[in-house]
XYZ file of C-alpha atoms in Angstrom:
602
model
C 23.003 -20.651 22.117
C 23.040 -17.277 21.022
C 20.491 -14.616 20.813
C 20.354 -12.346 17.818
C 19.521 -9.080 18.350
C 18.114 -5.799 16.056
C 20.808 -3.052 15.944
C 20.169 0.149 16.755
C 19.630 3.138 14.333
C 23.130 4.823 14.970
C 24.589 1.370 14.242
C 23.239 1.317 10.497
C 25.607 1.538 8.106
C 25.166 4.590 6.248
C 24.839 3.562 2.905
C 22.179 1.242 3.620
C 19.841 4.095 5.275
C 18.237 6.599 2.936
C 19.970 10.414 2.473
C 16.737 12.685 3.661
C 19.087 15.531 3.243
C 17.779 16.978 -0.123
C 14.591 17.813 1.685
C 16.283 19.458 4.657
C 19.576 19.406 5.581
C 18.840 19.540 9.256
C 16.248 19.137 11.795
C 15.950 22.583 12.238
C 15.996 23.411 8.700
C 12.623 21.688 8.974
C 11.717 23.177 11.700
C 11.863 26.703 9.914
C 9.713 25.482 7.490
C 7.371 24.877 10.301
C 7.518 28.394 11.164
C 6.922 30.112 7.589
C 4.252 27.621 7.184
C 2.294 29.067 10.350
C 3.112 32.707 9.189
C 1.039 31.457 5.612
C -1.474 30.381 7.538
C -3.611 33.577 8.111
C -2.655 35.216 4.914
C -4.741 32.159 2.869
C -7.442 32.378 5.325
C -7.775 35.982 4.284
C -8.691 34.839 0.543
C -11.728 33.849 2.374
C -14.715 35.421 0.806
C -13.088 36.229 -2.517
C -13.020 33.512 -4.681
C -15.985 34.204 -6.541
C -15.223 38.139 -6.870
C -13.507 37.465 -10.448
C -11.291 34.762 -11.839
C -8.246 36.609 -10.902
C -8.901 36.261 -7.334
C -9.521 32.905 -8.043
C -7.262 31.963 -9.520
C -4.865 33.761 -6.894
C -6.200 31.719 -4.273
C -5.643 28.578 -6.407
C -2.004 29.109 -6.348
C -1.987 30.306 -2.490
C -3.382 27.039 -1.822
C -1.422 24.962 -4.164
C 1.738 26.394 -2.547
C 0.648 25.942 0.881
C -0.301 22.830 0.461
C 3.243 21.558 -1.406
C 5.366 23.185 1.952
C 3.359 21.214 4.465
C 3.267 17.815 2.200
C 6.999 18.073 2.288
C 7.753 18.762 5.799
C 5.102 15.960 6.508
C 7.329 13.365 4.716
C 10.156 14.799 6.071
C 9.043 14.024 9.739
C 6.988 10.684 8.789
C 10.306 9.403 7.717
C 12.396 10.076 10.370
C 9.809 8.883 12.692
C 9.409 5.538 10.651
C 13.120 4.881 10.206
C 12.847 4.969 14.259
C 9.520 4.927 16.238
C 10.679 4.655 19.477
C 12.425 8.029 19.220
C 11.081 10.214 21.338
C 12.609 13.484 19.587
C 10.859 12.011 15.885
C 7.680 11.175 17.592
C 7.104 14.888 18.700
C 8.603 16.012 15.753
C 5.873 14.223 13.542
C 2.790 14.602 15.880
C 3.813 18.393 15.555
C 3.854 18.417 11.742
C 0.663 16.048 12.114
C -0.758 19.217 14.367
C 0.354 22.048 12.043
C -1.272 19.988 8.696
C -4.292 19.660 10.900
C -3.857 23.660 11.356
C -3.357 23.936 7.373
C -6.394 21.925 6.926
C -8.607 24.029 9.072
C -7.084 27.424 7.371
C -8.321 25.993 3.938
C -11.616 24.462 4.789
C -12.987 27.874 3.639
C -11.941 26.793 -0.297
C -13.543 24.070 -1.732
C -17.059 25.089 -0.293
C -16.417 28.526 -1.345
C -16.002 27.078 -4.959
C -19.165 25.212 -4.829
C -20.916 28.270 -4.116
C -19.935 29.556 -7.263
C -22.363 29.330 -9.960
C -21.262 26.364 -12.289
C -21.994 29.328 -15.447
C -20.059 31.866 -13.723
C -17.401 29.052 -12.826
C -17.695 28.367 -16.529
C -16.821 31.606 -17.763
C -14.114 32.161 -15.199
C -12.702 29.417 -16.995
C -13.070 30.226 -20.076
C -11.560 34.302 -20.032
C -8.920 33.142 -18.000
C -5.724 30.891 -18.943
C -4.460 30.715 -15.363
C -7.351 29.122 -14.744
C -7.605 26.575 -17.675
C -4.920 24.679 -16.499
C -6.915 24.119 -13.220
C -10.105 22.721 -15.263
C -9.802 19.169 -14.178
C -8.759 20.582 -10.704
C -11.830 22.677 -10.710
C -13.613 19.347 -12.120
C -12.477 17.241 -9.048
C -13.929 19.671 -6.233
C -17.144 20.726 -8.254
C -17.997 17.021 -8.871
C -18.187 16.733 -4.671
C -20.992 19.785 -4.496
C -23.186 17.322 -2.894
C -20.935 16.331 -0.418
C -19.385 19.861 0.760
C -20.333 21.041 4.133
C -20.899 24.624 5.007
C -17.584 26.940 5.517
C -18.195 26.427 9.296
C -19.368 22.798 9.358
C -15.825 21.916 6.981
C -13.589 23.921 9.810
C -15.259 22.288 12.625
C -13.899 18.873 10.645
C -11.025 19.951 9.963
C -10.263 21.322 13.753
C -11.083 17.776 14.558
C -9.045 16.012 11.920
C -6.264 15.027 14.512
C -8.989 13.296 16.763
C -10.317 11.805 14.078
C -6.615 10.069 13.063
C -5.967 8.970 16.543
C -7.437 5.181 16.128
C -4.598 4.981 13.416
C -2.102 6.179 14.982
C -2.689 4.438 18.369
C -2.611 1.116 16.844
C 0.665 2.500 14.463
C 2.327 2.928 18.072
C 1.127 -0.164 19.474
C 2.412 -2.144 16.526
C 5.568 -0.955 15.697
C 6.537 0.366 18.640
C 5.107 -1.149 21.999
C 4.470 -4.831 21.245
C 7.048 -7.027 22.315
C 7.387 -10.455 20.701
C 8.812 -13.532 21.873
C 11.859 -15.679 21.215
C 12.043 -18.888 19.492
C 14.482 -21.407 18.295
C 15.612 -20.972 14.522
C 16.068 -24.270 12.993
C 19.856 -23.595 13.614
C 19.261 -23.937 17.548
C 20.201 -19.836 18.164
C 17.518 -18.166 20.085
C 16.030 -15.303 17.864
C 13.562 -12.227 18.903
C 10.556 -11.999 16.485
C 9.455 -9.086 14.762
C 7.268 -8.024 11.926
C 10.128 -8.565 9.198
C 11.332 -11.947 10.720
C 7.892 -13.205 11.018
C 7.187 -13.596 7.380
C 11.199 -14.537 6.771
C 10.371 -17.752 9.740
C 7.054 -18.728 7.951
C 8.723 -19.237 4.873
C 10.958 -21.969 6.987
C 11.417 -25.383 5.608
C 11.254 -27.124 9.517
C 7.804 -26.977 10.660
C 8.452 -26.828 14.351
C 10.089 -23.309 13.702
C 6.581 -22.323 11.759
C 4.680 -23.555 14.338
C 6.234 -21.786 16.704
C 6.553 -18.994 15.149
C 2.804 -18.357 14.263
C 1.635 -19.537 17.269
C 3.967 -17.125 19.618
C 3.471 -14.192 17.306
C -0.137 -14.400 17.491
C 0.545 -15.355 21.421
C 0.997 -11.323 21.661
C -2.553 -10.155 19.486
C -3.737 -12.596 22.006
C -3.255 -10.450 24.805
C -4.414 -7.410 23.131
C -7.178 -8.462 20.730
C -10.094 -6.291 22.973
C -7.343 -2.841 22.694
C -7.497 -4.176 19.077
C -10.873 -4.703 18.423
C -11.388 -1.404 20.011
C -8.975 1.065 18.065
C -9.914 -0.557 14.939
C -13.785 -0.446 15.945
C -13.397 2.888 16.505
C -11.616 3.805 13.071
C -14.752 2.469 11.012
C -16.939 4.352 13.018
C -15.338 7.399 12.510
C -15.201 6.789 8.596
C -18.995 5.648 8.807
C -19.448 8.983 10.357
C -17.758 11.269 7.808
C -19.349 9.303 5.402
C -22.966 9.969 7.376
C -22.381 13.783 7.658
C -21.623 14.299 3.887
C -24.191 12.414 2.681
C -22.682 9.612 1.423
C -24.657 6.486 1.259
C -21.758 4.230 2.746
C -18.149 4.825 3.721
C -17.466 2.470 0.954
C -19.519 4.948 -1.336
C -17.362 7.682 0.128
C -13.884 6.049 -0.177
C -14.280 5.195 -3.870
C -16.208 8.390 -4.776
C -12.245 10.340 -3.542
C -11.024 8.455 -6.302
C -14.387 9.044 -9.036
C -14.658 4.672 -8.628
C -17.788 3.472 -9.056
C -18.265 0.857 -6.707
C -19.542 -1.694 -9.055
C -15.569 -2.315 -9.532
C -15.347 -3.742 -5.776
C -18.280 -5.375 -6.129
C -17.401 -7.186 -9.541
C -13.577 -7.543 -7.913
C -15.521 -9.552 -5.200
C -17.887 -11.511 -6.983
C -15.030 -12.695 -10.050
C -12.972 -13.986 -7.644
C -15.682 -15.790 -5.460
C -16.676 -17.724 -8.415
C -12.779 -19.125 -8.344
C -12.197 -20.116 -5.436
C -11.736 -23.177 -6.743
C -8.481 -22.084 -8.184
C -7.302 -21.413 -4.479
C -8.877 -24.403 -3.176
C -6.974 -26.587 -5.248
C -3.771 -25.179 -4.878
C -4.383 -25.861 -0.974
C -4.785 -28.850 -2.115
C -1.968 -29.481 -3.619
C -0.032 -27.426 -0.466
C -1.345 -30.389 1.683
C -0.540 -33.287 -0.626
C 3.046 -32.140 -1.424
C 3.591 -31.304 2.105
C 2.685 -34.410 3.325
C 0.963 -33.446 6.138
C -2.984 -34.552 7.623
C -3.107 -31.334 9.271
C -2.739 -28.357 7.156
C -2.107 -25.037 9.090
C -2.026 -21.556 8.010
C 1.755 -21.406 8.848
C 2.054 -23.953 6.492
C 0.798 -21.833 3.594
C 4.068 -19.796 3.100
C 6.540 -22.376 2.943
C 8.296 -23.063 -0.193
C 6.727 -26.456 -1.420
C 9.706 -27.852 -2.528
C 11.671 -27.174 0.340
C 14.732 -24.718 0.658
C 15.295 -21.941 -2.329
C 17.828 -23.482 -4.887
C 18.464 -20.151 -5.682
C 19.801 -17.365 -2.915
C 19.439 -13.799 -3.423
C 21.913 -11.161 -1.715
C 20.735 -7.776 -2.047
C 23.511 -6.900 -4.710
C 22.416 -9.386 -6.539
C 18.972 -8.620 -6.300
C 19.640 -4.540 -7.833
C 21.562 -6.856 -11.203
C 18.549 -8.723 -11.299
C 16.154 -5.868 -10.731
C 17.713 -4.033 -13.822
C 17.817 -7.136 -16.396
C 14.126 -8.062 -15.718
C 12.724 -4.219 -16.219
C 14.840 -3.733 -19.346
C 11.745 -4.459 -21.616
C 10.564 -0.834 -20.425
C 12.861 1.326 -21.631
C 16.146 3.025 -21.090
C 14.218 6.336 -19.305
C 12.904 3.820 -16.761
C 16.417 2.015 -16.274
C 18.022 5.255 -15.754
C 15.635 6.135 -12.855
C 16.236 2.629 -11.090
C 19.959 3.389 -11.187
C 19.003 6.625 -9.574
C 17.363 4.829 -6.596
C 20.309 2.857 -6.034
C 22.793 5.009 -6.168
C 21.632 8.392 -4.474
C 19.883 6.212 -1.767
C 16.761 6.549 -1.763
C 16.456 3.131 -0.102
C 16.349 2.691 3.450
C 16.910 -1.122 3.123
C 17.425 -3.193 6.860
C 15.790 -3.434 9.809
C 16.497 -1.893 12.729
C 15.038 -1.035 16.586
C 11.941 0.433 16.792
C 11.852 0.752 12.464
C 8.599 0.510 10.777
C 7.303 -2.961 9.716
C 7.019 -3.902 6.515
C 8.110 -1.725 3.178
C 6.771 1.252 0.938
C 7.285 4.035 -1.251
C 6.645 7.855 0.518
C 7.443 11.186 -1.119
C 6.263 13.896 -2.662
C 6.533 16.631 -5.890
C 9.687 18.395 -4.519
C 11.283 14.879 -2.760
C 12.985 11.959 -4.032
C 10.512 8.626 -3.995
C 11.982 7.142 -1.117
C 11.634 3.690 -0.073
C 11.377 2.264 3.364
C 12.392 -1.507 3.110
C 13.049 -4.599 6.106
C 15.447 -6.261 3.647
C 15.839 -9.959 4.374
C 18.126 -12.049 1.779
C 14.900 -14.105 0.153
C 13.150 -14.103 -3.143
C 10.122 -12.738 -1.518
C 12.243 -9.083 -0.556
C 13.681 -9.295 -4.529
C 9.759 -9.007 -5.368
C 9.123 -6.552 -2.889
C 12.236 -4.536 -4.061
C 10.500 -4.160 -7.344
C 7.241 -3.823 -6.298
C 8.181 -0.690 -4.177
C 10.810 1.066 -7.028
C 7.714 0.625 -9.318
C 5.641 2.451 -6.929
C 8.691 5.438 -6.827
C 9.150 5.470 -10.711
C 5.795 6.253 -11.054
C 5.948 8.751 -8.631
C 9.174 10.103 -10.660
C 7.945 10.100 -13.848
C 4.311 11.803 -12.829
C 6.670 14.724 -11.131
C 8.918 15.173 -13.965
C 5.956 15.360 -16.414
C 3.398 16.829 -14.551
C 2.687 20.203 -12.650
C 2.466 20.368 -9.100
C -1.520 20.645 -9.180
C -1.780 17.159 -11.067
C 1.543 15.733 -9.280
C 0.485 13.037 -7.558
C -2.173 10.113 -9.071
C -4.891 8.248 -7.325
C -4.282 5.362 -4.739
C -6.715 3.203 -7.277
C -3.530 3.441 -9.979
C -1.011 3.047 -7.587
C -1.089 -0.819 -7.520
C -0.710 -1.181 -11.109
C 2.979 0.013 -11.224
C 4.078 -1.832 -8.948
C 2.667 -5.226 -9.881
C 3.321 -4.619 -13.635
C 6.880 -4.788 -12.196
C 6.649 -7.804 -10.272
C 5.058 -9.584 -13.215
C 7.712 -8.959 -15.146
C 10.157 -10.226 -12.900
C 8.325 -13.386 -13.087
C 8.298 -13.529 -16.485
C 12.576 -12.951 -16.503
C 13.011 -15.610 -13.615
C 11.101 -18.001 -15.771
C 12.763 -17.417 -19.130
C 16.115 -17.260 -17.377
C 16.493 -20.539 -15.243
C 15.628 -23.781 -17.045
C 16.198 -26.073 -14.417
C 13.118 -27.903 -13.616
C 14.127 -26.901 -9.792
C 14.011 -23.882 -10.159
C 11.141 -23.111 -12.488
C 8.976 -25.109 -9.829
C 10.426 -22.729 -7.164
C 9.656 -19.117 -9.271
C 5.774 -21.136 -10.615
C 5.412 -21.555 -6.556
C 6.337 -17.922 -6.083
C 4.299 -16.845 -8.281
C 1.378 -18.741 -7.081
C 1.612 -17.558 -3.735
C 1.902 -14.198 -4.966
C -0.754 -14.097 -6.743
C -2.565 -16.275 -3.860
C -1.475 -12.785 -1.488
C -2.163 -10.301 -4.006
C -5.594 -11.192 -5.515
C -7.221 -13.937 -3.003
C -6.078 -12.530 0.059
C -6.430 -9.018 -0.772
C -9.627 -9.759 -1.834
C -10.333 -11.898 1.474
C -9.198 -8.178 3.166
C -11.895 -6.182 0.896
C -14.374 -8.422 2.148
C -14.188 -8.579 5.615
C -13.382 -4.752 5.640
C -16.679 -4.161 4.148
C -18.067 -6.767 6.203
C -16.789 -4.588 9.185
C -18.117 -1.494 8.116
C -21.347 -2.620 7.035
C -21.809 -4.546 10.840
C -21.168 -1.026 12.496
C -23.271 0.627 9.968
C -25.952 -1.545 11.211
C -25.644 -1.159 14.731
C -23.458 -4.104 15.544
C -20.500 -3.851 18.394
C -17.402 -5.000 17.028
C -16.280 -6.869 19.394
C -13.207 -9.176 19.370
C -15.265 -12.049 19.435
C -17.480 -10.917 16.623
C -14.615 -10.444 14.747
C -12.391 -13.075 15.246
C -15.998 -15.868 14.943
C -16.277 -14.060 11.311
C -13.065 -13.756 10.447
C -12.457 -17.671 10.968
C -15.495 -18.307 8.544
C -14.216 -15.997 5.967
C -10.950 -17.974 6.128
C -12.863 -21.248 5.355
C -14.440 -19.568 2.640
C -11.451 -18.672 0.497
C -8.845 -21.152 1.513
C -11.487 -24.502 2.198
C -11.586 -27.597 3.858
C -7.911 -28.606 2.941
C -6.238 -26.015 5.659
C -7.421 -25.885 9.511
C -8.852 -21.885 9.952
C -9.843 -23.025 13.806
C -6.835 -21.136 14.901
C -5.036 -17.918 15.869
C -5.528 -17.149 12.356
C -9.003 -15.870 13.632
C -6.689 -13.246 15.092
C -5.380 -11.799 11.614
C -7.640 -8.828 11.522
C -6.217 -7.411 14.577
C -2.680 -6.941 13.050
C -3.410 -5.290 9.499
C -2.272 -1.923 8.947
C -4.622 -1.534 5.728
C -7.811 -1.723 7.876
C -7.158 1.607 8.946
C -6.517 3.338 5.420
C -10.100 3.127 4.588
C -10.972 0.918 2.176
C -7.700 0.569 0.233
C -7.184 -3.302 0.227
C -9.215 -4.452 -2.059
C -6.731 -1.977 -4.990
C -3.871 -4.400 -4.906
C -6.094 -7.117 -6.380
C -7.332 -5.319 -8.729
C -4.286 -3.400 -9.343
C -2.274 -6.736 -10.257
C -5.017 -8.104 -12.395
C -4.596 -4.950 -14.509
C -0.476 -5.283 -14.396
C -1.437 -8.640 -15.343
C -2.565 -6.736 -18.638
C 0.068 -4.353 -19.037
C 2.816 -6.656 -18.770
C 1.788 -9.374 -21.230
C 0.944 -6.693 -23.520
C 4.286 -4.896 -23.243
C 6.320 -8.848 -23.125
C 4.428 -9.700 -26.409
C 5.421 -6.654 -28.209
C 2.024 -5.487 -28.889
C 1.921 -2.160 -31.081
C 1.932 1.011 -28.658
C 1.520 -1.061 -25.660
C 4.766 0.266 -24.033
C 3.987 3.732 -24.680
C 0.436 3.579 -23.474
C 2.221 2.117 -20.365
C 4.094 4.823 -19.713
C 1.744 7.510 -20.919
C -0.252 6.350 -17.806
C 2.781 6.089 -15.322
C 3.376 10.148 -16.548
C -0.093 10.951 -16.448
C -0.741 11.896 -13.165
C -4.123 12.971 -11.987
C -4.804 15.136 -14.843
C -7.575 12.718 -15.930
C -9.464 10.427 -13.447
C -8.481 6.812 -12.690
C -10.591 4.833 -14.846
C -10.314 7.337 -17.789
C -6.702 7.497 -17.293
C -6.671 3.575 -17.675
C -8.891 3.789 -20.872
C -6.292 6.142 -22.570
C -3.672 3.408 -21.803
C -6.509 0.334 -23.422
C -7.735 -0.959 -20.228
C -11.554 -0.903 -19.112
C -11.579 -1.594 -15.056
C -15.335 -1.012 -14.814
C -15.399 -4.753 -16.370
C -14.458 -8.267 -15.113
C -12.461 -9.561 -17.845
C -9.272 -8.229 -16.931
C -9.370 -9.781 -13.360
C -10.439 -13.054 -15.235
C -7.665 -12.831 -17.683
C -5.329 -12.626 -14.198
C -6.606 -15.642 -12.672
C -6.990 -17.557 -16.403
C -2.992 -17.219 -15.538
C -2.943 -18.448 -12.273
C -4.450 -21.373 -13.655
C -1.840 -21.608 -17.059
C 1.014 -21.351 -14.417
C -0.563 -23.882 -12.159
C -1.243 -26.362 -14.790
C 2.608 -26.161 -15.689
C 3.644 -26.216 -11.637
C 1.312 -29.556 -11.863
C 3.126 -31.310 -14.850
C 7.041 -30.321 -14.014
C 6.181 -32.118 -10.623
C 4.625 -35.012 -12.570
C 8.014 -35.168 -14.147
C 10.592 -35.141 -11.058
């Protein structure tokens, strides 16, 4: 037998790895940066104390901080990068907890500004405004930080958060070194008889395995690991909700929930409603464990049973060139401008695509104004990495199109949008798969897909969004989170969304202790309701309606020059309401209906 091992960075071939040069052609290229950034650093803590002396000098200050801020955002994603694409290098580690340091640094040098605008008189804001055109393209800027008066500290109580911002990260990046970079899995037998090492990529790649012995082992020697370090867990991640619950406590806020949403101007009716629609389905999910089990065959229904093609092996393979043909066929119904970006991202590599030593898990989309979208990717040859392909370049158009349309001040847009591009794509990918293969085979394969990615999307994120407020609301209360108190609640959650059909007395009472979106602060529960609106978009833009694309991409250019929810309204969608998420699942149940009669017709 054989035992397959990860190459190492320098092995990669080249063309596979993304080209960070356009940011900085060297290391030390950066590292200059770092050194004119410190050298800013006192000159826009001198604006201290002169905001409100006319709207010139406010104005001035605006664009001292603007600037600032766009020269340490790039040199963060610079060194984020390069630590990602490698966390077990030493030289990348230091290089990003320095840039970490030096945006702590940046923070504390500006903690003077938005309190200093809040002292401002909202007339004399208003006139400032008004005389002054420099300062009318700031408005909903200006809007933003006013809107948070409540929640501003004093000039000294803001720096003495800021000095401690670093602290305050350490519970997330603790467990982002433990998980990526420290924990060593196992080796099993692949259902070929070589001897493979897991990691975070192959995990999910195994699970999807048609031999059941190779799940089995699989989940339970992953979870082996968690095993032996669920009280470290329990511990870092215990001590990231407290310190949320705590900023949320010191500014006022009546929950960290209350605080997370209010970043984004959410009301948090939405998670609420999110939570409660999709309770009252759970039907939908127990059924199609249900049908898991009974097409199986199996008594015993496991949780590494609930990833496994129901039908057995793919009848379709996917090879990462053929993947980009597909990705460009199945977006064609948005538009040329949007094709032309895509070939973009292939071609001047903005993709870093395999896995390799030490390389961060998973996949994403990280940039900023002045960088390319880049995309960090562990590509396995699967349908499941052709979704995530798309899901991730829908993520990095929008980025694109926001910074080609957009000023730097209203350059980026609001993690509560973010979703929404990238699921729009991913439904319409669907949508192509289905109206290109007509074998019954095949169909049944993309319908499965498709239910299990809606399963992961809505139910599970949803199932996330619950127990993450479950966890903050325990600590709120007083209660230790313990790894016992959250593994006991985490198993009865699991019951609750996925019923009596699948066995949740397992290590899957461990899954808490190995999700990287418990520590980004209530952010989970935006996927599901991110791909119930793409749900929207893409019918709407499939169908033809009137205006629908344009409205689309009105609201992938717009930026943050409105807030979320209003930005959604201009493009026809109300996400204060349930329908939409209603309208998603209504679909699951369409597509599950259809799943249900092709198999009655094998």
């Amino acid at each position: 037998m054989t035992v397959s091992t990860l190459k190492t960075r320098e092995e990669m071939d080249v063309q596979y790895t993304w080209d960070l040069s356009s940011m900085f052609e060297s290391d030390a290229e950066q590292e200059a940066e770092l050194e004119t950034i410190k050298a800013l650093l006192p000159e826009v803590a001198a604006l201290s104390g002169t905001l409100s002396q006319s709207s010139e000098h406010l104005a001035d200050a605006i664009d001292a901080y603007l600037a600032l801020s766009r020269k340490i955002s790039k040199a963060y994603v610079y060194a984020h990068l390069k630590n990602d694409q490698d966390t077990a290098n030493a030289t990348y580690q230091e290089l990003n907890a320095r840039t970490l340091q030096l945006y702590s640094q940046v923070e504390e040098a500006t903690a003077f500004f938005s309190p200093e605008i809040n002292s401002i008189e909202e007339e004399t804001l208003k006139a400032f405004i008004e005389g002054n055109e420099r300062l009318q393209a700031y408005a909903q800027f200006l809007d933003n930080i006013t809107r948070k008066r409540a929640h501003v500290l004093s000039k000294e109580a803001e720096t003495l958060l800021a000095q401690a911002g670093e602290i305050f990260q350490g519970a997330s990046s603790t467990f982002s070194l433990l998980n990526n970079a420290d924990l060593v899995f196992p080796e099993i037998e692949d259902e070929n008889g070589n001897k493979v090492q897991l990691s975070h990529s192959l995990y999910g790649k195994l699970l999807e395995s048609s031999n059941r012995r190779v799940r089995k082992d699989t989940f339970e020697q992953f979870y082996s690991v968690y095993n032996q370090f669920k009280n470290t867990m329990a511990s870092v991640l215990s001590n990231n909700i407290k310190v949320n619950n705590f900023n949320a406590k010191v500014r006022g806020f009546n929950s960290a929930r209350h605080a997370a949403l209010f970043n984004n101007n959410v009301p948090e009716s939405v998670y609420d409603t999110l939570l409660d629609t999709v309770g009252k389905r759970l039907n939908l999910l127990h059924r199609y464990t249900a049908l898991r089990q009974q097409l199986l065959g199996i008594d015993d229904l496991q949780m590494y049973d609930m990833y496994t093609p129901l039908l057995g092996e793919a009848p379709i393979e996917m090879t990462y060139d053929e993947a980009k043909e597909i990705t460009m066929k199945a977006l064609a119904p948005l538009g040329e401008e949007y094709l032309a970006i895509m070939e973009e991202a292939f071609n001047e590599r903005w993709i870093d695509l395999y896995e390799n030593k030490g390389k961060r898990s998973g996949a994403y989309s990280s940039g900023m104004y002045d960088t390319k979208p880049y995309i960090l990717m562990n590509w396995q040859d699967n349908v499941n990495w052709l979704y995530t392909l798309v899901h991730e370049l829908g993520h990095s158009a929008h980025s694109y199109l926001t910074h080609k349309y957009q000023p730097y001040v209203y350059g980026n847009y609001s993690i509560f949008l973010a979703e929404i591009a990238s699921t729009t794509n991913e439904n319409l990918l669907t949508a192509y798969l289905l109206d290109k293969y007509e074998d019954p085979a095949v169909r049944l394969y993309i319908l499965n897909h498709f239910l299990d990615g809606l399963k992961g999307t809505i139910f599970r994120q949803t199932q996330f969004a619950e127990f993450e407020h479950f966890m903050y609301t325990s600590d709120a209360a007083g209660q230790p989170l313990t790894q016992q108190f959250l593994s006991d609640n985490y198993r009865e959650l699991n019951k609750k969304y996925y019923g009596e059909a699948v066995n949740s007395d397992s290590e899957i009472a461990l899954e808490w202790s190995r999700i990287p979106h418990f520590y980004y602060n209530y952010y989970v529960f935006q996927y599901a309701t991110g791909f119930s609106a793409a749900t929207a978009f893409s019918k709407a833009i499939l169908e033809g309606e009137t205006g629908a694309l344009e409205r689309y991409l009105g609201f992938l250019k717009s930026g943050s020059s409105q807030y979320p929810i209003d930005t959604i309204k201009t493009a026809g969608l109300d996400m204060t309401q349930s329908d939409y998420i209603d309208a998603a699942l209504d679909v699951f149940e369409t597509r599950l209906n259809e799943f249900e009669a092709l198999l009655k017709e094998q």
